Tab-separated table of C-alpha atoms and ligand atoms in Angstrom:
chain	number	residue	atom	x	y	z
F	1	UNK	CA	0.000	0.000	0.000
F	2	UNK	CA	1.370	3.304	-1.148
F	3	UNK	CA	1.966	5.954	1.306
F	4	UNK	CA	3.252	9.739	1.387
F	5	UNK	CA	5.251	11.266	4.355
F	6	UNK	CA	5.233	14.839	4.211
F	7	UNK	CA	8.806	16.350	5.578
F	8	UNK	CA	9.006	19.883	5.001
F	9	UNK	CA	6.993	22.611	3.409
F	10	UNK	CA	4.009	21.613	5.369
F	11	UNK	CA	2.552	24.373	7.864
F	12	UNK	CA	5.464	26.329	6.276
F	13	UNK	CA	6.187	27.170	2.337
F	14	UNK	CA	10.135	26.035	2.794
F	15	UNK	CA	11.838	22.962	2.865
F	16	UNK	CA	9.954	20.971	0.351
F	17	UNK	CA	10.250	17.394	0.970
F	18	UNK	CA	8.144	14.466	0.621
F	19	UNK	CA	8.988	10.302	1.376
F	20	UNK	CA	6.689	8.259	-0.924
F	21	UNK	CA	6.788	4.548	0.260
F	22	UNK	CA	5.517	2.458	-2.777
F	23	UNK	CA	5.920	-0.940	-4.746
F	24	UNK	CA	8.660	-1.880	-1.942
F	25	UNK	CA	10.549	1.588	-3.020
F	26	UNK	CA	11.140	4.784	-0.984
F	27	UNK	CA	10.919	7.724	-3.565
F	28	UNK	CA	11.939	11.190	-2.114
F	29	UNK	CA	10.177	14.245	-3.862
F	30	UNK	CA	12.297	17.308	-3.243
F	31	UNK	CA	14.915	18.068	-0.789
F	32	UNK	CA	14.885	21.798	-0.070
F	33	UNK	CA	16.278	24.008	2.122
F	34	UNK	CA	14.259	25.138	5.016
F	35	UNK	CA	14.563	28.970	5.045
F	36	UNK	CA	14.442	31.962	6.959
F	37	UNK	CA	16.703	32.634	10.049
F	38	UNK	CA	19.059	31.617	12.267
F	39	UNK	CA	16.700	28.878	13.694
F	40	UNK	CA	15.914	27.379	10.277
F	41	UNK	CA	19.519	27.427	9.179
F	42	UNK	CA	20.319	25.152	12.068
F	43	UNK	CA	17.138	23.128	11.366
F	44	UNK	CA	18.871	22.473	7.931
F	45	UNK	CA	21.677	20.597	9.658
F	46	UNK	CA	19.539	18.378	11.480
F	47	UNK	CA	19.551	14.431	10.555
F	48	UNK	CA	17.404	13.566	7.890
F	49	UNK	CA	14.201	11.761	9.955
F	50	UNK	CA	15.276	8.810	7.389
F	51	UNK	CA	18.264	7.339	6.279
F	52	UNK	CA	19.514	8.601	3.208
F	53	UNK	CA	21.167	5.696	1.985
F	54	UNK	CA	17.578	3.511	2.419
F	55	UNK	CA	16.393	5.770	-0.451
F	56	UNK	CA	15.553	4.210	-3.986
F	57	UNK	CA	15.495	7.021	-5.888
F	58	UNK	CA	14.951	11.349	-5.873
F	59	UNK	CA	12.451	13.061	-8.116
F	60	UNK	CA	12.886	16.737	-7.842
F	61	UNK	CA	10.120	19.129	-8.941
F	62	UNK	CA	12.609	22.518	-10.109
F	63	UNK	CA	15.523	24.315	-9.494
F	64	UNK	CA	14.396	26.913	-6.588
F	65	UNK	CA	16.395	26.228	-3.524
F	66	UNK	CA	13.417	25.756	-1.005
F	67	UNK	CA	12.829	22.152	-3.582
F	68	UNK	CA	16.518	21.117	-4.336
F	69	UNK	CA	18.891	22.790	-1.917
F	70	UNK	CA	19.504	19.977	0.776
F	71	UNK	CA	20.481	17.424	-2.357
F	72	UNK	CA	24.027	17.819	-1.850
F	73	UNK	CA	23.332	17.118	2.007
F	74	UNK	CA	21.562	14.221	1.132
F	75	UNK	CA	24.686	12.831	-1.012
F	76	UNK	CA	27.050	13.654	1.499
F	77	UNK	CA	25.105	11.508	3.999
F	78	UNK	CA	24.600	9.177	1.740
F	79	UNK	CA	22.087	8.888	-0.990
F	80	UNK	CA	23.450	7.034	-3.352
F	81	UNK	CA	21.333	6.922	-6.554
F	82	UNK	CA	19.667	8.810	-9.385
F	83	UNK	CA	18.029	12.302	-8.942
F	84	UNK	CA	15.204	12.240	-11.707
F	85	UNK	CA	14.461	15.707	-12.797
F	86	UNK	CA	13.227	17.786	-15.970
F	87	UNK	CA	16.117	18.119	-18.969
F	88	UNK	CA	16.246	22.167	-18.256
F	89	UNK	CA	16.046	21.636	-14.267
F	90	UNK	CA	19.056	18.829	-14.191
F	91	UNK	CA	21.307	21.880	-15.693
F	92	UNK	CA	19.697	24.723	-13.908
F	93	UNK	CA	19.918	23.310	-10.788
F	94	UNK	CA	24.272	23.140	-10.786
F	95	UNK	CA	24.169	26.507	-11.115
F	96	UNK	CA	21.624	27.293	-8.065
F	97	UNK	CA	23.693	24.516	-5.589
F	98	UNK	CA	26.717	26.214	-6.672
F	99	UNK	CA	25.166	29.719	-5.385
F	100	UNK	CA	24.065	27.801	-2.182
F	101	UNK	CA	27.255	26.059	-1.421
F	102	UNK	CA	29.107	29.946	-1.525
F	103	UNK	CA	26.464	31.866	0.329
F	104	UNK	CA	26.762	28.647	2.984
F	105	UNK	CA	30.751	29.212	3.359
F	106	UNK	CA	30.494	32.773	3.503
F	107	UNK	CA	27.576	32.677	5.771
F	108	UNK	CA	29.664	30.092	8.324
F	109	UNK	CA	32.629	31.954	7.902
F	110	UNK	CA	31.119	35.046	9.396
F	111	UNK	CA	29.339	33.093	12.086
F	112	UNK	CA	32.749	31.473	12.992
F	113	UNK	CA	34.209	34.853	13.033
F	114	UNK	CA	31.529	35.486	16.087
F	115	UNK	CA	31.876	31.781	17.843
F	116	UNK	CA	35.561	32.250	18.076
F	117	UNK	CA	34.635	35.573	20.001
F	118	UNK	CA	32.345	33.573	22.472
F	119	UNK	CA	34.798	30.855	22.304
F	120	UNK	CA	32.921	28.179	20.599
F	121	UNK	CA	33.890	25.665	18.378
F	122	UNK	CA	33.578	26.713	14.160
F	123	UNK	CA	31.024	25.062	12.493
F	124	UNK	CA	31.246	23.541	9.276
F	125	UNK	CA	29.656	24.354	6.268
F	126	UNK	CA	26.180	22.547	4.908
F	127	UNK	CA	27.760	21.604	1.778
F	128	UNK	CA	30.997	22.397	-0.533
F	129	UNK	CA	30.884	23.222	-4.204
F	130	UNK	CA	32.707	19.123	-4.249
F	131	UNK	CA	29.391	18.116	-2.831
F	132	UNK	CA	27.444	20.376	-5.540
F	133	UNK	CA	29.622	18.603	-8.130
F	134	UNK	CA	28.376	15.030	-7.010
F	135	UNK	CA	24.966	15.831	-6.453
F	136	UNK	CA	25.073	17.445	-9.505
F	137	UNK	CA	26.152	13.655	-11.262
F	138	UNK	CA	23.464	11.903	-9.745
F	139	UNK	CA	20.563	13.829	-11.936
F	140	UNK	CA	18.769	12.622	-14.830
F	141	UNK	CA	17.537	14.681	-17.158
F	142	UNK	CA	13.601	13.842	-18.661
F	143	UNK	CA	11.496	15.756	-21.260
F	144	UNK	CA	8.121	16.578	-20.442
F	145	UNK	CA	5.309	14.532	-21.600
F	146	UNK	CA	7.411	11.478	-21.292
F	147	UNK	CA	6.186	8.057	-18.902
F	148	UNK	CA	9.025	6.377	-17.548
F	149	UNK	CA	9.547	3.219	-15.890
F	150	UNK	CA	11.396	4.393	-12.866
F	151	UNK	CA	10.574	0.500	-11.203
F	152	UNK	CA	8.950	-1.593	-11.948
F	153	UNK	CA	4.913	-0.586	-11.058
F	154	UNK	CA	6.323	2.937	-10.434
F	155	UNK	CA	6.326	5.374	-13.553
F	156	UNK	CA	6.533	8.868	-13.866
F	157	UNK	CA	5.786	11.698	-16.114
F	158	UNK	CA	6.796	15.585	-15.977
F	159	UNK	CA	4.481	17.885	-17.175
F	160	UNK	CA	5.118	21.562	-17.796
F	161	UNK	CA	4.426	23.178	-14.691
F	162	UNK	CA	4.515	27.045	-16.079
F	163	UNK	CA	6.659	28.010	-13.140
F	164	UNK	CA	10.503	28.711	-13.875
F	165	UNK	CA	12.779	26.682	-16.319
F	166	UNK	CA	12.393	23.280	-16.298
F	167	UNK	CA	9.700	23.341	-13.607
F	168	UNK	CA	7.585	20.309	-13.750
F	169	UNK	CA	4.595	19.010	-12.026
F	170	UNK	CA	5.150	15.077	-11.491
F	171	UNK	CA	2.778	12.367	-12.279
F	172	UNK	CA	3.518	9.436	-10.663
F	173	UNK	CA	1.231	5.851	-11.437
F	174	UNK	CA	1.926	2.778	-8.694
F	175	UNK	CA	0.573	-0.596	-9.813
F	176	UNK	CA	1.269	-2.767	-6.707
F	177	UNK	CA	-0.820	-5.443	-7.917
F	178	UNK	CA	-4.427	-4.264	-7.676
F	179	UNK	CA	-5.194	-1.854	-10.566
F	180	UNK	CA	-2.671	1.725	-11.343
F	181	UNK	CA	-3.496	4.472	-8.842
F	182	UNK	CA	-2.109	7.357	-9.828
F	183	UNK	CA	-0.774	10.651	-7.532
F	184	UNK	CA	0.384	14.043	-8.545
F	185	UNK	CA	3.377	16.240	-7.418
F	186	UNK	CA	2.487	19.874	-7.954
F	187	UNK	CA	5.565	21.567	-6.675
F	188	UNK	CA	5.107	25.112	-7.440
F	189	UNK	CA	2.598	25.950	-10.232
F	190	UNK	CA	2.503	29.598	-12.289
F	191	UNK	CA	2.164	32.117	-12.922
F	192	UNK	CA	0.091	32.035	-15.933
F	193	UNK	CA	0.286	34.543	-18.537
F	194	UNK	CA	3.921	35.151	-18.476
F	195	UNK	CA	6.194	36.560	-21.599
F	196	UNK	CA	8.793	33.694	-22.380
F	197	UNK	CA	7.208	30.612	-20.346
F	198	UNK	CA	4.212	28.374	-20.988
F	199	UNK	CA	1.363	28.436	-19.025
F	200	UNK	CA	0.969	24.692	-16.449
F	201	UNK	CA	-0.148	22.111	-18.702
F	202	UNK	CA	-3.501	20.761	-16.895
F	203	UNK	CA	-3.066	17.616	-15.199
F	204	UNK	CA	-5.956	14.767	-16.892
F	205	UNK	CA	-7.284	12.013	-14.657
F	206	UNK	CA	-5.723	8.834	-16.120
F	207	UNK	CA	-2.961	7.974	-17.857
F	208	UNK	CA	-1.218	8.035	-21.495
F	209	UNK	CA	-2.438	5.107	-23.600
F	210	UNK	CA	0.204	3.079	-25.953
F	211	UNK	CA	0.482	5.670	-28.394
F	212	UNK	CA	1.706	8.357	-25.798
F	213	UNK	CA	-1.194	10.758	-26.924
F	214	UNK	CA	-4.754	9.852	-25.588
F	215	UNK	CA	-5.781	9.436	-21.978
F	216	UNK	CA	-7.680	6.578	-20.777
F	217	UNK	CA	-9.293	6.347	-17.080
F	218	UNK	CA	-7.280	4.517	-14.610
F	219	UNK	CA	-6.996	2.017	-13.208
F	220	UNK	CA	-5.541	0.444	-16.333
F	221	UNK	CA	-7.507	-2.546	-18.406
F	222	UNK	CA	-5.279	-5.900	-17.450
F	223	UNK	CA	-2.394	-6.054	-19.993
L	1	ZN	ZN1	9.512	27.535	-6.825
Protein backbone atom coordinates (compact mmCIF):
# COMPACT_ATOMS: atom_id res chain seq x y z
CA UNK A 1 0.00 0.00 0.00
CA UNK A 2 1.37 3.30 -1.15
CA UNK A 3 1.97 5.95 1.31
CA UNK A 4 3.25 9.74 1.39
CA UNK A 5 5.25 11.27 4.35
CA UNK A 6 5.23 14.84 4.21
CA UNK A 7 8.81 16.35 5.58
CA UNK A 8 9.01 19.88 5.00
CA UNK A 9 6.99 22.61 3.41
CA UNK A 10 4.01 21.61 5.37
CA UNK A 11 2.55 24.37 7.86
CA UNK A 12 5.46 26.33 6.28
CA UNK A 13 6.19 27.17 2.34
CA UNK A 14 10.13 26.03 2.79
CA UNK A 15 11.84 22.96 2.87
CA UNK A 16 9.95 20.97 0.35
CA UNK A 17 10.25 17.39 0.97
CA UNK A 18 8.14 14.47 0.62
CA UNK A 19 8.99 10.30 1.38
CA UNK A 20 6.69 8.26 -0.92
CA UNK A 21 6.79 4.55 0.26
CA UNK A 22 5.52 2.46 -2.78
CA UNK A 23 5.92 -0.94 -4.75
CA UNK A 24 8.66 -1.88 -1.94
CA UNK A 25 10.55 1.59 -3.02
CA UNK A 26 11.14 4.78 -0.98
CA UNK A 27 10.92 7.72 -3.56
CA UNK A 28 11.94 11.19 -2.11
CA UNK A 29 10.18 14.24 -3.86
CA UNK A 30 12.30 17.31 -3.24
CA UNK A 31 14.92 18.07 -0.79
CA UNK A 32 14.88 21.80 -0.07
CA UNK A 33 16.28 24.01 2.12
CA UNK A 34 14.26 25.14 5.02
CA UNK A 35 14.56 28.97 5.05
CA UNK A 36 14.44 31.96 6.96
CA UNK A 37 16.70 32.63 10.05
CA UNK A 38 19.06 31.62 12.27
CA UNK A 39 16.70 28.88 13.69
CA UNK A 40 15.91 27.38 10.28
CA UNK A 41 19.52 27.43 9.18
CA UNK A 42 20.32 25.15 12.07
CA UNK A 43 17.14 23.13 11.37
CA UNK A 44 18.87 22.47 7.93
CA UNK A 45 21.68 20.60 9.66
CA UNK A 46 19.54 18.38 11.48
CA UNK A 47 19.55 14.43 10.55
CA UNK A 48 17.40 13.57 7.89
CA UNK A 49 14.20 11.76 9.96
CA UNK A 50 15.28 8.81 7.39
CA UNK A 51 18.26 7.34 6.28
CA UNK A 52 19.51 8.60 3.21
CA UNK A 53 21.17 5.70 1.98
CA UNK A 54 17.58 3.51 2.42
CA UNK A 55 16.39 5.77 -0.45
CA UNK A 56 15.55 4.21 -3.99
CA UNK A 57 15.49 7.02 -5.89
CA UNK A 58 14.95 11.35 -5.87
CA UNK A 59 12.45 13.06 -8.12
CA UNK A 60 12.89 16.74 -7.84
CA UNK A 61 10.12 19.13 -8.94
CA UNK A 62 12.61 22.52 -10.11
CA UNK A 63 15.52 24.31 -9.49
CA UNK A 64 14.40 26.91 -6.59
CA UNK A 65 16.39 26.23 -3.52
CA UNK A 66 13.42 25.76 -1.01
CA UNK A 67 12.83 22.15 -3.58
CA UNK A 68 16.52 21.12 -4.34
CA UNK A 69 18.89 22.79 -1.92
CA UNK A 70 19.50 19.98 0.78
CA UNK A 71 20.48 17.42 -2.36
CA UNK A 72 24.03 17.82 -1.85
CA UNK A 73 23.33 17.12 2.01
CA UNK A 74 21.56 14.22 1.13
CA UNK A 75 24.69 12.83 -1.01
CA UNK A 76 27.05 13.65 1.50
CA UNK A 77 25.10 11.51 4.00
CA UNK A 78 24.60 9.18 1.74
CA UNK A 79 22.09 8.89 -0.99
CA UNK A 80 23.45 7.03 -3.35
CA UNK A 81 21.33 6.92 -6.55
CA UNK A 82 19.67 8.81 -9.38
CA UNK A 83 18.03 12.30 -8.94
CA UNK A 84 15.20 12.24 -11.71
CA UNK A 85 14.46 15.71 -12.80
CA UNK A 86 13.23 17.79 -15.97
CA UNK A 87 16.12 18.12 -18.97
CA UNK A 88 16.25 22.17 -18.26
CA UNK A 89 16.05 21.64 -14.27
CA UNK A 90 19.06 18.83 -14.19
CA UNK A 91 21.31 21.88 -15.69
CA UNK A 92 19.70 24.72 -13.91
CA UNK A 93 19.92 23.31 -10.79
CA UNK A 94 24.27 23.14 -10.79
CA UNK A 95 24.17 26.51 -11.12
CA UNK A 96 21.62 27.29 -8.06
CA UNK A 97 23.69 24.52 -5.59
CA UNK A 98 26.72 26.21 -6.67
CA UNK A 99 25.17 29.72 -5.38
CA UNK A 100 24.06 27.80 -2.18
CA UNK A 101 27.25 26.06 -1.42
CA UNK A 102 29.11 29.95 -1.52
CA UNK A 103 26.46 31.87 0.33
CA UNK A 104 26.76 28.65 2.98
CA UNK A 105 30.75 29.21 3.36
CA UNK A 106 30.49 32.77 3.50
CA UNK A 107 27.58 32.68 5.77
CA UNK A 108 29.66 30.09 8.32
CA UNK A 109 32.63 31.95 7.90
CA UNK A 110 31.12 35.05 9.40
CA UNK A 111 29.34 33.09 12.09
CA UNK A 112 32.75 31.47 12.99
CA UNK A 113 34.21 34.85 13.03
CA UNK A 114 31.53 35.49 16.09
CA UNK A 115 31.88 31.78 17.84
CA UNK A 116 35.56 32.25 18.08
CA UNK A 117 34.64 35.57 20.00
CA UNK A 118 32.35 33.57 22.47
CA UNK A 119 34.80 30.85 22.30
CA UNK A 120 32.92 28.18 20.60
CA UNK A 121 33.89 25.66 18.38
CA UNK A 122 33.58 26.71 14.16
CA UNK A 123 31.02 25.06 12.49
CA UNK A 124 31.25 23.54 9.28
CA UNK A 125 29.66 24.35 6.27
CA UNK A 126 26.18 22.55 4.91
CA UNK A 127 27.76 21.60 1.78
CA UNK A 128 31.00 22.40 -0.53
CA UNK A 129 30.88 23.22 -4.20
CA UNK A 130 32.71 19.12 -4.25
CA UNK A 131 29.39 18.12 -2.83
CA UNK A 132 27.44 20.38 -5.54
CA UNK A 133 29.62 18.60 -8.13
CA UNK A 134 28.38 15.03 -7.01
CA UNK A 135 24.97 15.83 -6.45
CA UNK A 136 25.07 17.44 -9.50
CA UNK A 137 26.15 13.65 -11.26
CA UNK A 138 23.46 11.90 -9.75
CA UNK A 139 20.56 13.83 -11.94
CA UNK A 140 18.77 12.62 -14.83
CA UNK A 141 17.54 14.68 -17.16
CA UNK A 142 13.60 13.84 -18.66
CA UNK A 143 11.50 15.76 -21.26
CA UNK A 144 8.12 16.58 -20.44
CA UNK A 145 5.31 14.53 -21.60
CA UNK A 146 7.41 11.48 -21.29
CA UNK A 147 6.19 8.06 -18.90
CA UNK A 148 9.02 6.38 -17.55
CA UNK A 149 9.55 3.22 -15.89
CA UNK A 150 11.40 4.39 -12.87
CA UNK A 151 10.57 0.50 -11.20
CA UNK A 152 8.95 -1.59 -11.95
CA UNK A 153 4.91 -0.59 -11.06
CA UNK A 154 6.32 2.94 -10.43
CA UNK A 155 6.33 5.37 -13.55
CA UNK A 156 6.53 8.87 -13.87
CA UNK A 157 5.79 11.70 -16.11
CA UNK A 158 6.80 15.58 -15.98
CA UNK A 159 4.48 17.88 -17.18
CA UNK A 160 5.12 21.56 -17.80
CA UNK A 161 4.43 23.18 -14.69
CA UNK A 162 4.51 27.04 -16.08
CA UNK A 163 6.66 28.01 -13.14
CA UNK A 164 10.50 28.71 -13.88
CA UNK A 165 12.78 26.68 -16.32
CA UNK A 166 12.39 23.28 -16.30
CA UNK A 167 9.70 23.34 -13.61
CA UNK A 168 7.59 20.31 -13.75
CA UNK A 169 4.60 19.01 -12.03
CA UNK A 170 5.15 15.08 -11.49
CA UNK A 171 2.78 12.37 -12.28
CA UNK A 172 3.52 9.44 -10.66
CA UNK A 173 1.23 5.85 -11.44
CA UNK A 174 1.93 2.78 -8.69
CA UNK A 175 0.57 -0.60 -9.81
CA UNK A 176 1.27 -2.77 -6.71
CA UNK A 177 -0.82 -5.44 -7.92
CA UNK A 178 -4.43 -4.26 -7.68
CA UNK A 179 -5.19 -1.85 -10.57
CA UNK A 180 -2.67 1.73 -11.34
CA UNK A 181 -3.50 4.47 -8.84
CA UNK A 182 -2.11 7.36 -9.83
CA UNK A 183 -0.77 10.65 -7.53
CA UNK A 184 0.38 14.04 -8.54
CA UNK A 185 3.38 16.24 -7.42
CA UNK A 186 2.49 19.87 -7.95
CA UNK A 187 5.57 21.57 -6.68
CA UNK A 188 5.11 25.11 -7.44
CA UNK A 189 2.60 25.95 -10.23
CA UNK A 190 2.50 29.60 -12.29
CA UNK A 191 2.16 32.12 -12.92
CA UNK A 192 0.09 32.04 -15.93
CA UNK A 193 0.29 34.54 -18.54
CA UNK A 194 3.92 35.15 -18.48
CA UNK A 195 6.19 36.56 -21.60
CA UNK A 196 8.79 33.69 -22.38
CA UNK A 197 7.21 30.61 -20.35
CA UNK A 198 4.21 28.37 -20.99
CA UNK A 199 1.36 28.44 -19.02
CA UNK A 200 0.97 24.69 -16.45
CA UNK A 201 -0.15 22.11 -18.70
CA UNK A 202 -3.50 20.76 -16.89
CA UNK A 203 -3.07 17.62 -15.20
CA UNK A 204 -5.96 14.77 -16.89
CA UNK A 205 -7.28 12.01 -14.66
CA UNK A 206 -5.72 8.83 -16.12
CA UNK A 207 -2.96 7.97 -17.86
CA UNK A 208 -1.22 8.03 -21.50
CA UNK A 209 -2.44 5.11 -23.60
CA UNK A 210 0.20 3.08 -25.95
CA UNK A 211 0.48 5.67 -28.39
CA UNK A 212 1.71 8.36 -25.80
CA UNK A 213 -1.19 10.76 -26.92
CA UNK A 214 -4.75 9.85 -25.59
CA UNK A 215 -5.78 9.44 -21.98
CA UNK A 216 -7.68 6.58 -20.78
CA UNK A 217 -9.29 6.35 -17.08
CA UNK A 218 -7.28 4.52 -14.61
CA UNK A 219 -7.00 2.02 -13.21
CA UNK A 220 -5.54 0.44 -16.33
CA UNK A 221 -7.51 -2.55 -18.41
CA UNK A 222 -5.28 -5.90 -17.45
CA UNK A 223 -2.39 -6.05 -19.99
ZN1 LIG B 1 9.51 27.54 -6.82
Amino acid sequence: MASIQFLGAAGEVTGSCHLLRAAGKKILLDCGMIQGGREEDARNRENFPFDPADIDAVVLSHAHIDHCGRLPLLVKRGYAGKIHTQTATADLVRVMLEDSARLAEADVEQGNRMRARRGLKPLEPLYDLADVSEAVARMRGHDYDQRIELYPGIYLRMQDAGHILGAAIVEIWVDEGAGERKLVFSGDIGPDGTPIMRDATPVQRGQPGADGKHLRRSPAPPA
